[in-house]
């Protein structure tokens, strides 16, 4: 029998994601703001401000404290103190505007918002219908993910295009990098939404390594990494089919090469602060599936040494 | 179905519990028997509506004191009960130090106030006067008057300790003062039975002889002159000082038996250990803490340019992005089918 068993339900994970969306919105909303001229009361341009354009409005939950942000500037005598005038946490994470190489236009304001994220552990219940391409329902030990994302791109108004044309040098001369730090002015985005479905399973990767026990002494040590493998990805309703397939190909590559390696859980010694004890877990051997995705739960059985 | 469930086997629970108990700080045990001035045999009592006067006969008494430090090593066995309590049997303790103080407490007496040598009357001028006055002094005012520590630290004391505990969950704070749910073990019965002294090297008689010799030396030093000691012994009606000490302390040839009796009866060591362990475990740290909120993102320093959509003014300096945790409701801990089962829900 395993020393320790732990489980979490898919419903709990989905409720946690919904809670995080309203309490940590900057994790789900990525925006490249538009640049807008700031003018004084006489209409003279005095600088630039930013306009943060999004497709879906973002609000903070009312229980998020509206406390000032704390200064963390090294060497600043005000470090550790509240920054006057600030309140609460930001709504968006900044991303770079879209730029098109060889096309001399300013950066294009855009946004990517993850508006829904749901997990479903076998058997299927949180995501009632998977796309037919993913062989619904979920197979044993499989999990499913449904992501809904909104994308927005600014389309420059005619006056901005005219301004760009007027700013070009006569033909034959290099345009240089005049738009490198400039972002287009815009007051709205062209938005569209996509739904992405992913199915996958967990597997254990064992890595033989060495653990130092003193300055020059090492002992063999088996590291266990719990990793995520993707079994399928489907973007819903992109036409034509070739565009959908291409998008799925590159998104799948991005998941496999970048995102999934980040979702690796390495089992190693854990300090439990309350007791000061160090727990070193290893996956219990001899079980048909460990970790397991079953009965709407993610489950793991561990053998633990306590020091 | 709870959001999160964690179970631990009985054996692993015992492993964790033993290690937690081993970290418990038990306050030093200090005890001493009352002195002769405080106790005594009541021989007469008179009462009025306002006051009761009791006359006591104060006798020279053996006096015992105990100074000890113990810590818990762990237990062999934990057994979960159906009523969400668990029993611990064979809880082992280690004696970091154990000093039994043996001594005598002699009732405070007034001694002296007489003339040891009076000049014969026939001597002119100074005849009849006292040539060697013995001033009146209060003797044996301390409690005890003589004592010597008897180091029992090298002698293993064999004890059987068991206890009944229950789990208590309450709002708590972790080391960094963050809120959490603390899971504590509270004793509601501890039973201690000191059953034997394991004197494999037969050290006891030697240790006792040395202690008695030291008591005798201290007692002798009280008297400024040898003849006064003889006067005192006559006063008490005993022939020798050694006889007085051995008799008063009740020491016989079976040193181990005498010592066990001193520890268990005169001092009540079982009770002292029980109280010390009970109090220490009651005050100890949590067995486990469920953080509330449950941390998912640590606080970190970020650049103000990396974010937007600020509620108030946009900061122009690096600031601390607060940590993020998922609020948890009070966990539930039960014993079920020889498993410790901890469950909790998120508070949303």
XYZ file of C-alpha atoms in Angstrom:
655
model
C 0.000 0.000 0.000
C 1.263 3.453 -0.842
C 2.241 5.705 2.045
C 0.363 8.689 0.665
C -2.438 9.209 -1.804
C -3.500 12.576 -3.191
C -6.174 13.600 -5.637
C -7.805 16.682 -7.079
C -11.017 16.831 -9.103
C -11.372 18.373 -12.565
C -14.258 20.463 -11.226
C -11.954 22.005 -8.584
C -9.357 22.863 -11.237
C -11.993 24.488 -13.454
C -13.415 26.520 -10.574
C -9.865 27.585 -9.680
C -9.262 28.756 -13.272
C -12.529 30.734 -13.276
C -11.550 32.300 -9.942
C -8.072 33.188 -11.232
C -9.564 34.861 -14.310
C -11.259 37.461 -12.121
C -8.506 37.725 -9.514
C -5.376 37.556 -11.665
C -6.658 38.798 -15.041
C -3.196 39.696 -16.332
C -2.480 35.959 -16.644
C -5.258 35.614 -19.207
C -5.178 38.931 -21.113
C -2.232 39.923 -23.306
C -2.399 43.308 -24.999
C -0.224 45.459 -27.242
C -1.698 48.925 -26.591
C -2.282 51.568 -29.232
C -0.247 54.753 -29.068
C -2.310 57.888 -28.845
C -1.175 61.467 -28.985
C -1.667 63.330 -25.743
C -2.743 66.920 -26.248
C -3.068 69.867 -23.941
C -6.229 71.975 -23.633
C -5.139 74.014 -26.646
C -4.809 70.942 -28.827
C -1.017 70.944 -28.852
C 0.628 67.528 -28.819
C 2.519 67.125 -25.580
C 3.427 63.438 -25.814
C 1.919 60.002 -26.179
C -0.319 57.858 -23.996
C -1.474 54.308 -24.430
C -4.914 52.968 -25.158
C -5.392 49.377 -24.062
C -7.848 47.851 -26.530
C -9.413 44.458 -25.850
C -12.102 42.285 -27.375
C -13.814 41.200 -24.136
C -14.058 43.590 -21.221
C -11.995 42.572 -18.210
C -13.039 43.310 -14.650
C -11.489 42.530 -11.298
C -13.494 40.652 -8.698
C -14.795 43.035 -6.013
C -12.892 41.176 -3.267
C -9.494 41.883 -4.850
C -7.908 44.412 -2.484
C -7.475 47.848 -4.037
C -4.297 48.429 -2.095
C -1.397 50.469 -3.455
C 1.444 48.700 -5.219
C 4.718 48.393 -3.336
C 7.870 50.048 -4.651
C 10.671 47.542 -5.328
C 13.242 49.846 -6.918
C 16.750 48.958 -5.789
C 18.537 51.883 -4.202
C 15.357 53.912 -3.890
C 14.796 55.204 -0.358
C 11.081 54.580 -0.932
C 11.637 50.886 -1.570
C 9.172 48.778 0.334
C 6.662 51.597 0.593
C 3.388 52.048 -1.290
C 3.595 53.917 -4.589
C 1.217 56.889 -4.239
C -1.801 56.918 -6.521
C -1.582 53.250 -7.491
C -4.428 50.918 -6.706
C -4.941 47.190 -7.163
C -3.254 44.919 -9.676
C -3.054 45.389 -13.460
C -5.560 43.830 -15.864
C -3.247 43.130 -18.805
C 0.193 41.792 -19.599
C 1.956 43.788 -22.285
C 2.994 42.068 -25.479
C 4.826 43.491 -28.483
C 2.699 44.926 -31.277
C 2.577 43.050 -34.548
C 5.189 44.198 -37.017
C 5.561 43.216 -40.629
C 9.071 43.075 -41.901
C 9.669 45.131 -45.057
C 6.279 46.825 -44.735
C 6.939 50.279 -43.336
C 4.028 50.727 -41.006
C 3.964 51.295 -37.261
C 3.383 48.404 -34.917
C -0.166 47.054 -34.951
C -2.057 47.010 -31.652
C -3.453 43.585 -30.875
C -4.677 41.405 -28.078
C -4.963 37.757 -27.099
C -7.463 36.913 -24.372
C -8.043 33.461 -22.943
C -11.707 33.685 -22.157
C -12.322 30.104 -21.104
C -10.202 27.149 -20.055
C -11.652 23.855 -18.931
C -10.146 20.549 -17.960
C -11.909 17.229 -18.058
C -10.545 14.034 -16.542
C -11.867 10.689 -17.725
C -14.788 9.969 -17.864
C -16.143 12.881 -19.919
C -18.381 15.255 -17.978
C -16.902 18.792 -17.868
C -16.553 19.063 -21.657
C -19.691 17.336 -22.916
C -18.745 17.188 -26.572
C -15.307 16.861 -28.083
C -14.832 17.521 -31.791
C -15.362 14.324 -33.786
C -11.753 14.500 -34.990
C -10.632 13.761 -31.426
C -12.551 10.517 -31.020
C -15.002 11.548 -28.333
C -15.503 10.505 -25.529
C -12.221 10.518 -23.636
C -10.375 7.219 -23.468
C -9.254 5.761 -20.142
C -6.444 7.727 -18.499
C -7.001 10.627 -20.904
C -7.747 14.232 -20.085
C -9.297 16.866 -22.289
C -8.791 20.629 -22.396
C -11.065 23.204 -23.995
C -9.639 26.635 -24.594
C -11.540 29.597 -25.867
C -9.487 32.567 -26.988
C -10.288 35.928 -28.495
C -7.883 37.622 -30.862
C -8.010 41.233 -31.863
C -6.120 43.235 -34.438
C -6.356 46.942 -35.082
C -7.249 48.062 -38.534
C -5.810 51.523 -39.115
C -8.334 54.201 -40.072
C -7.889 56.005 -43.377
C -6.285 59.076 -41.857
C -3.561 56.946 -40.289
C -2.869 55.290 -43.660
C -2.683 58.739 -45.271
C -0.262 59.900 -42.621
C 1.945 56.883 -43.291
C 1.899 57.607 -47.028
C 2.866 61.235 -46.439
C 5.725 60.212 -44.218
C 7.381 58.079 -46.931
C 10.520 59.408 -48.534
C 10.711 59.745 -52.363
C 11.049 56.432 -54.150
C 14.568 55.085 -54.296
C 15.578 56.223 -50.812
C 15.747 53.865 -47.875
C 12.958 54.142 -45.394
C 15.141 53.283 -42.477
C 13.751 52.329 -39.131
C 11.498 55.317 -38.608
C 8.595 53.173 -37.306
C 10.647 51.006 -34.986
C 9.290 52.474 -31.767
C 5.978 53.695 -33.061
C 2.705 51.939 -32.520
C -0.336 52.711 -34.578
C -3.172 54.809 -33.195
C -6.446 52.868 -33.055
C -9.697 53.019 -31.183
C -11.040 49.554 -31.799
C -9.963 46.060 -32.734
C -11.264 43.581 -35.237
C -11.997 40.581 -33.061
C -12.549 36.932 -33.632
C -12.714 33.928 -31.340
C -11.362 30.443 -31.651
C -12.004 27.259 -29.770
C -9.179 24.804 -29.326
C -9.566 21.287 -27.966
C -6.645 19.210 -26.774
C -6.571 15.651 -25.470
C -3.598 14.083 -23.777
C -2.310 11.769 -21.091
C 0.325 11.740 -18.371
C 3.495 9.705 -18.357
C 6.494 9.307 -16.091
C 9.993 10.023 -17.274
C 12.762 8.558 -15.133
C 16.098 10.271 -15.119
C 19.129 8.641 -13.563
C 21.268 11.272 -11.998
C 23.524 11.813 -9.007
C 22.751 13.526 -5.779
C 25.509 15.185 -3.750
C 25.769 13.947 -0.171
C 28.869 15.996 0.666
C 31.444 18.158 -1.105
C 32.832 15.435 -3.326
C 30.523 12.520 -2.742
C 27.593 11.642 -4.947
C 25.121 8.818 -4.829
C 22.993 7.521 -7.687
C 19.539 9.054 -7.584
C 16.475 8.394 -9.659
C 14.494 11.487 -10.541
C 10.909 11.034 -11.571
C 9.305 13.622 -13.813
C 5.556 13.560 -14.418
C 5.040 14.896 -17.934
C 2.173 15.682 -20.238
C 1.827 14.156 -23.702
C -0.583 15.473 -26.318
C -2.701 12.950 -28.182
C -4.588 15.366 -30.377
C -5.423 19.014 -31.073
C -8.341 20.500 -32.952
C -9.173 24.123 -33.756
C -12.853 24.476 -34.380
C -14.345 26.133 -37.446
C -11.498 27.637 -39.383
C -11.970 27.663 -43.119
C -10.656 26.782 -45.568
C -9.521 23.375 -44.297
C -5.954 23.942 -45.395
C -5.729 27.037 -43.198
C -7.132 25.063 -40.280
C -4.669 22.236 -40.770
C -1.742 24.615 -41.013
C -2.812 26.466 -37.889
C -3.261 23.195 -36.026
C 0.166 22.046 -37.141
C 1.950 25.106 -35.829
C -0.116 25.317 -32.661
C 0.549 21.647 -31.979
C 4.251 22.262 -32.480
C 4.147 25.198 -30.086
C 2.397 23.078 -27.467
C 4.733 20.108 -27.802
C 7.972 22.076 -28.073
C 7.274 24.929 -25.664
C 4.227 24.628 -23.422
C 4.164 20.947 -22.476
C 7.805 20.816 -21.340
C 6.931 23.628 -18.936
C 4.196 21.463 -17.440
C 6.662 18.954 -16.013
C 6.322 18.077 -12.318
C 9.581 16.851 -10.874
C 9.290 14.769 -7.709
C 11.875 15.779 -5.202
C 12.358 16.594 -1.523
C 9.728 18.947 -0.137
C 10.176 20.935 3.044
C 6.983 21.048 5.065
C 7.390 24.322 6.876
C 5.008 23.690 9.763
C 6.915 20.676 11.036
C 10.327 21.352 9.538
C 10.295 17.823 8.143
C 11.545 16.996 4.665
C 9.331 14.644 2.659
C 10.949 12.834 -0.260
C 8.328 11.196 -2.457
C 8.661 8.568 -5.145
C 5.854 7.101 -7.192
C 4.577 3.861 -5.714
C 5.561 1.002 -7.960
C 3.360 -1.846 -9.099
C 0.182 0.113 -9.762
C -1.540 -0.099 -13.162
C -1.501 3.675 -13.581
C 0.403 6.121 -11.413
C -0.345 8.979 -11.740
C -3.856 8.210 -12.874
C -6.552 10.194 -14.635
C -9.788 8.483 -13.642
C -13.130 9.026 -11.939
C -12.939 12.726 -12.789
C -9.802 13.066 -10.678
C -6.081 13.383 -11.101
C -4.614 10.885 -8.643
C -1.145 9.991 -7.460
C 0.204 7.380 -5.061
C 3.519 8.017 -3.376
C 5.957 6.306 -1.066
C 7.581 8.829 1.214
C 10.650 9.008 3.397
C 10.409 11.527 6.204
C 13.438 13.236 7.704
C -16.677 14.675 -3.544
C -14.116 17.000 -1.892
C -11.923 19.119 -4.123
C -8.673 17.760 -2.704
C -8.078 14.560 -0.771
C -4.880 13.394 0.880
C -4.583 10.101 2.745
C -1.790 8.672 4.832
C -1.381 5.110 6.056
C -1.307 4.400 9.784
C 2.387 3.488 9.665
C 3.390 6.625 7.806
C 1.196 8.726 10.128
C 3.122 7.218 13.045
C 6.399 8.003 11.278
C 5.412 11.656 10.831
C 3.924 11.885 14.330
C 7.058 10.416 15.932
C 9.238 12.952 14.182
C 6.934 15.822 15.106
C 6.822 14.681 18.741
C 10.620 14.404 18.763
C 10.748 18.128 17.999
C 8.441 18.994 20.894
C 10.225 20.998 23.591
C 9.401 19.645 27.025
C 9.968 22.075 29.846
C 12.484 20.915 32.441
C 10.913 19.002 35.297
C 11.565 20.458 38.701
C 10.104 19.108 41.908
C 10.905 19.077 45.582
C 9.227 17.675 48.655
C 8.045 20.130 51.292
C 10.403 20.960 54.118
C 9.927 20.126 57.762
C 8.935 23.694 58.637
C 6.089 23.529 56.113
C 4.836 20.097 57.082
C 4.950 18.251 60.357
C 2.602 16.117 62.407
C -0.388 18.016 63.791
C -0.528 17.388 67.528
C -3.055 19.944 68.664
C -5.672 22.101 67.038
C -7.815 24.856 68.508
C -10.503 26.694 66.588
C -12.417 29.880 67.176
C -14.968 31.428 64.863
C -12.226 33.584 63.369
C -9.123 31.485 63.359
C -7.828 27.921 63.615
C -4.519 27.331 65.334
C -2.731 24.054 64.726
C 0.384 23.016 66.538
C 2.648 20.705 64.587
C 5.511 18.532 65.642
C 8.328 19.267 63.238
C 10.766 16.448 62.730
C 13.928 16.069 60.764
C 12.784 14.744 57.428
C 14.327 13.216 54.404
C 14.049 15.621 51.553
C 13.922 14.778 47.874
C 14.176 16.936 44.852
C 14.171 16.155 41.167
C 15.595 18.081 38.229
C 15.217 16.411 34.900
C 15.059 17.086 31.191
C 13.455 14.662 28.810
C 12.589 14.568 25.159
C 10.382 12.259 23.159
C 12.048 9.799 20.819
C 8.946 8.501 19.102
C 6.475 5.678 19.341
C 6.275 2.138 18.106
C 2.622 2.025 17.371
C -0.275 4.241 16.522
C -3.767 2.871 16.296
C -6.617 4.796 14.752
C -9.957 4.577 16.563
C -13.429 4.903 15.118
C -14.192 8.061 17.073
C -11.461 10.108 15.318
C -9.017 9.618 18.123
C -5.881 7.583 18.041
C -3.834 5.810 20.643
C -0.094 5.849 20.914
C 1.562 2.989 22.734
C 5.144 2.567 23.787
C 5.990 6.234 23.518
C 9.723 6.365 24.154
C 11.425 9.127 26.022
C 15.089 9.896 26.522
C 16.516 11.382 29.673
C 18.814 14.251 28.773
C 19.570 14.694 32.462
C 18.169 13.315 35.704
C 19.334 14.543 39.080
C 17.744 13.198 42.211
C 18.577 15.434 45.129
C 18.701 13.645 48.432
C 19.086 15.449 51.662
C 17.763 16.314 54.996
C 15.549 19.077 56.147
C 15.977 19.657 59.817
C 13.395 21.756 61.686
C 14.619 25.219 62.438
C 15.835 25.220 65.980
C 17.271 27.774 68.271
C 20.600 26.576 69.501
C 22.876 28.239 71.971
C 22.006 31.034 74.350
C 23.875 29.304 77.090
C 27.314 29.477 78.622
C 29.740 26.751 77.672
C 32.235 27.667 80.414
C 31.498 29.821 83.450
C 34.328 31.245 85.502
C 34.197 29.822 89.044
C 32.704 32.221 91.557
C 35.800 32.055 93.674
C 37.781 33.993 91.073
C 37.874 37.565 92.168
C 36.271 40.257 90.047
C 35.266 38.094 87.125
C 34.041 35.114 89.092
C 30.637 33.854 87.992
C 30.834 35.488 84.611
C 30.602 33.498 81.403
C 33.970 32.942 79.754
C 32.651 31.052 76.721
C 29.169 32.152 75.771
C 27.406 30.268 73.001
C 25.239 32.836 71.264
C 21.750 31.880 70.361
C 21.451 31.144 66.694
C 18.719 29.871 64.443
C 19.991 26.669 62.941
C 18.715 24.788 59.909
C 16.632 27.582 58.457
C 17.082 26.503 54.821
C 14.920 23.967 52.973
C 16.630 21.610 52.605
C 19.469 22.146 54.994
C 21.662 19.602 53.300
C 21.298 18.193 49.849
C 23.429 16.596 47.249
C 22.557 15.795 43.674
C 22.505 12.140 42.867
C 23.179 11.859 39.128
C 20.943 9.195 37.683
C 21.498 10.276 34.063
C 23.605 7.202 33.236
C 21.011 4.848 34.714
C 18.292 4.067 32.151
C 14.804 4.394 33.546
C 12.429 1.938 31.954
C 8.990 3.398 31.528
C 5.795 2.552 29.699
C 4.087 5.574 28.281
C 0.900 5.569 26.295
C -1.593 8.197 25.324
C -4.881 8.944 23.661
C -4.984 11.859 21.250
C -7.513 13.610 19.075
C -7.061 15.753 16.001
C -7.961 19.411 16.284
C -8.153 21.730 13.270
C -8.083 25.446 13.900
C -7.095 28.733 12.232
C -3.365 29.121 12.489
C -0.390 31.071 11.137
C 2.714 29.677 9.471
C 6.323 30.715 10.149
C 5.911 33.777 7.930
C 2.722 34.826 9.714
C 0.521 33.827 6.779
C -2.895 32.385 7.622
C -3.337 28.628 7.463
C -5.414 25.787 8.869
C -3.397 23.990 11.542
C -3.921 20.304 12.250
C -2.895 19.628 15.823
C -2.768 16.517 17.968
C -4.221 17.157 21.390
C -3.670 14.636 24.161
C -6.630 13.891 26.352
C -5.063 11.081 28.341
C -1.444 10.212 29.008
C -0.449 7.275 31.158
C 3.065 6.907 32.529
C 4.377 3.939 34.427
C 8.010 4.017 35.574
C 8.624 0.352 36.084
C 12.307 -0.248 36.628
C 15.840 1.077 36.745
C 18.116 -0.726 34.385
C 21.365 -0.856 36.386
C 23.335 -3.261 34.214
C 26.673 -1.957 35.479
C 25.661 -1.979 39.138
C 26.551 1.643 39.432
C 23.833 2.474 41.919
C 25.469 1.455 45.226
C 28.649 3.374 44.396
C 26.741 6.448 43.353
C 24.652 6.307 46.515
C 27.673 5.878 48.801
C 29.291 8.928 47.268
C 26.089 10.933 47.710
C 25.698 9.926 51.363
C 29.327 10.799 52.086
C 28.755 14.220 50.602
C 25.620 14.681 52.746
C 27.623 13.782 55.838
C 30.351 16.215 54.893
C 27.852 19.022 54.455
C 26.152 18.215 57.741
C 29.459 18.209 59.596
C 30.402 21.560 58.095
C 27.318 23.191 59.640
C 28.904 22.957 63.075
C 31.788 25.296 63.821
C 33.365 22.838 66.273
C 33.360 19.040 66.646
C 32.151 19.156 70.231
C 29.110 21.101 69.156
C 28.239 18.281 66.772
C 28.290 15.847 69.666
C 26.113 18.239 71.632
C 23.690 18.338 68.700
C 23.542 14.562 68.327
C 22.799 14.246 72.014
C 20.148 16.894 71.546
C 18.511 14.707 68.859
C 19.150 11.531 70.784
C 21.053 9.643 68.069
C 24.495 8.024 68.356
C 26.194 8.817 65.034
C 25.684 11.145 62.153
C 25.809 8.365 59.571
C 23.203 6.445 61.447
C 21.044 9.573 61.509
C 21.303 10.066 57.776
C 20.723 6.427 56.783
C 17.839 6.147 59.212
C 16.215 9.358 58.148
C 16.536 8.569 54.475
C 15.341 5.003 55.016
C 18.199 3.598 53.004
C 18.686 -0.159 53.230
C 20.793 -2.713 51.414
C 18.485 -2.832 48.373
C 19.553 0.430 46.800
C 17.546 -0.042 43.633
C 14.374 -0.749 45.537
C 14.928 2.257 47.779
C 15.562 4.475 44.779
C 12.479 3.262 42.902
C 10.437 3.980 46.003
C 11.945 7.458 46.288
C 11.195 8.190 42.639
C 7.685 6.784 42.529
C 6.343 7.414 46.025
C 8.247 10.330 47.524
C 8.534 12.246 44.265
C 5.737 10.807 42.158
C 7.850 10.731 39.029
C 5.099 9.042 36.968
C 2.863 12.026 37.499
C 5.621 14.550 36.798
C 6.472 12.942 33.467
C 2.804 12.704 32.518
C 2.205 16.384 33.234
C 5.326 17.457 31.361
C 4.485 15.454 28.235
C 0.818 16.462 28.303
C 1.621 20.157 28.554
C 4.352 20.027 25.912
C 2.291 18.180 23.289
C -0.662 20.478 23.929
C 1.545 23.476 23.221
C 3.436 21.954 20.314
C 3.423 22.987 16.665
C 0.930 21.735 14.127
C 1.236 18.250 12.673
C 0.434 19.770 9.291
C -0.812 23.094 7.932
C -3.104 23.649 4.983
C -2.269 27.129 3.722
C -5.173 29.520 3.398
C -5.010 30.799 0.743
C -3.291 27.903 -1.015
C -0.327 29.501 -2.854
C -0.178 29.110 -6.613
C 1.923 32.113 -7.651
C 4.679 33.651 -5.545
C 5.113 37.373 -5.152
C 7.770 38.832 -7.456
C 9.277 42.120 -8.538
C 8.109 43.204 -11.971
C 8.704 46.119 -14.287
C 5.829 48.600 -14.479
C 6.195 48.669 -18.294
C 5.282 45.004 -18.538
C 1.649 45.551 -17.559
C -1.268 47.825 -18.192
C -4.852 48.494 -17.205
C -3.975 49.757 -13.745
C -6.833 50.743 -11.469
C -5.255 53.994 -10.324
C -2.189 55.773 -11.598
C 0.186 53.636 -13.639
C 3.371 53.077 -11.641
C 6.612 54.248 -13.157
C 8.861 52.100 -10.975
C 9.348 48.370 -10.477
C 6.785 47.072 -8.030
C 5.941 43.903 -6.171
C 3.262 41.851 -7.894
C 1.379 40.247 -4.971
C 1.386 36.485 -4.473
C -1.746 34.623 -5.476
C -3.379 31.880 -3.464
C -6.626 29.954 -3.742
C -8.826 30.429 -0.641
C -9.550 27.177 1.193
C -12.335 26.219 3.535
C -11.695 24.528 6.853
C -10.284 21.060 6.151
C -11.716 17.874 7.526
C -9.549 15.139 9.020
C -10.871 11.692 9.883
C -9.598 8.198 10.441
C -11.154 5.738 8.067
C -10.220 2.117 7.392
C -6.809 2.523 9.030
C -6.083 5.612 6.952
C -5.726 9.240 7.934
C -7.877 11.146 5.456
C -7.533 14.893 5.001
C -9.935 16.662 2.671
C -10.575 20.270 1.870
C -12.507 22.398 -0.606
C -11.599 25.646 -2.234
C -13.713 28.534 -1.026
C -15.222 29.344 -4.407
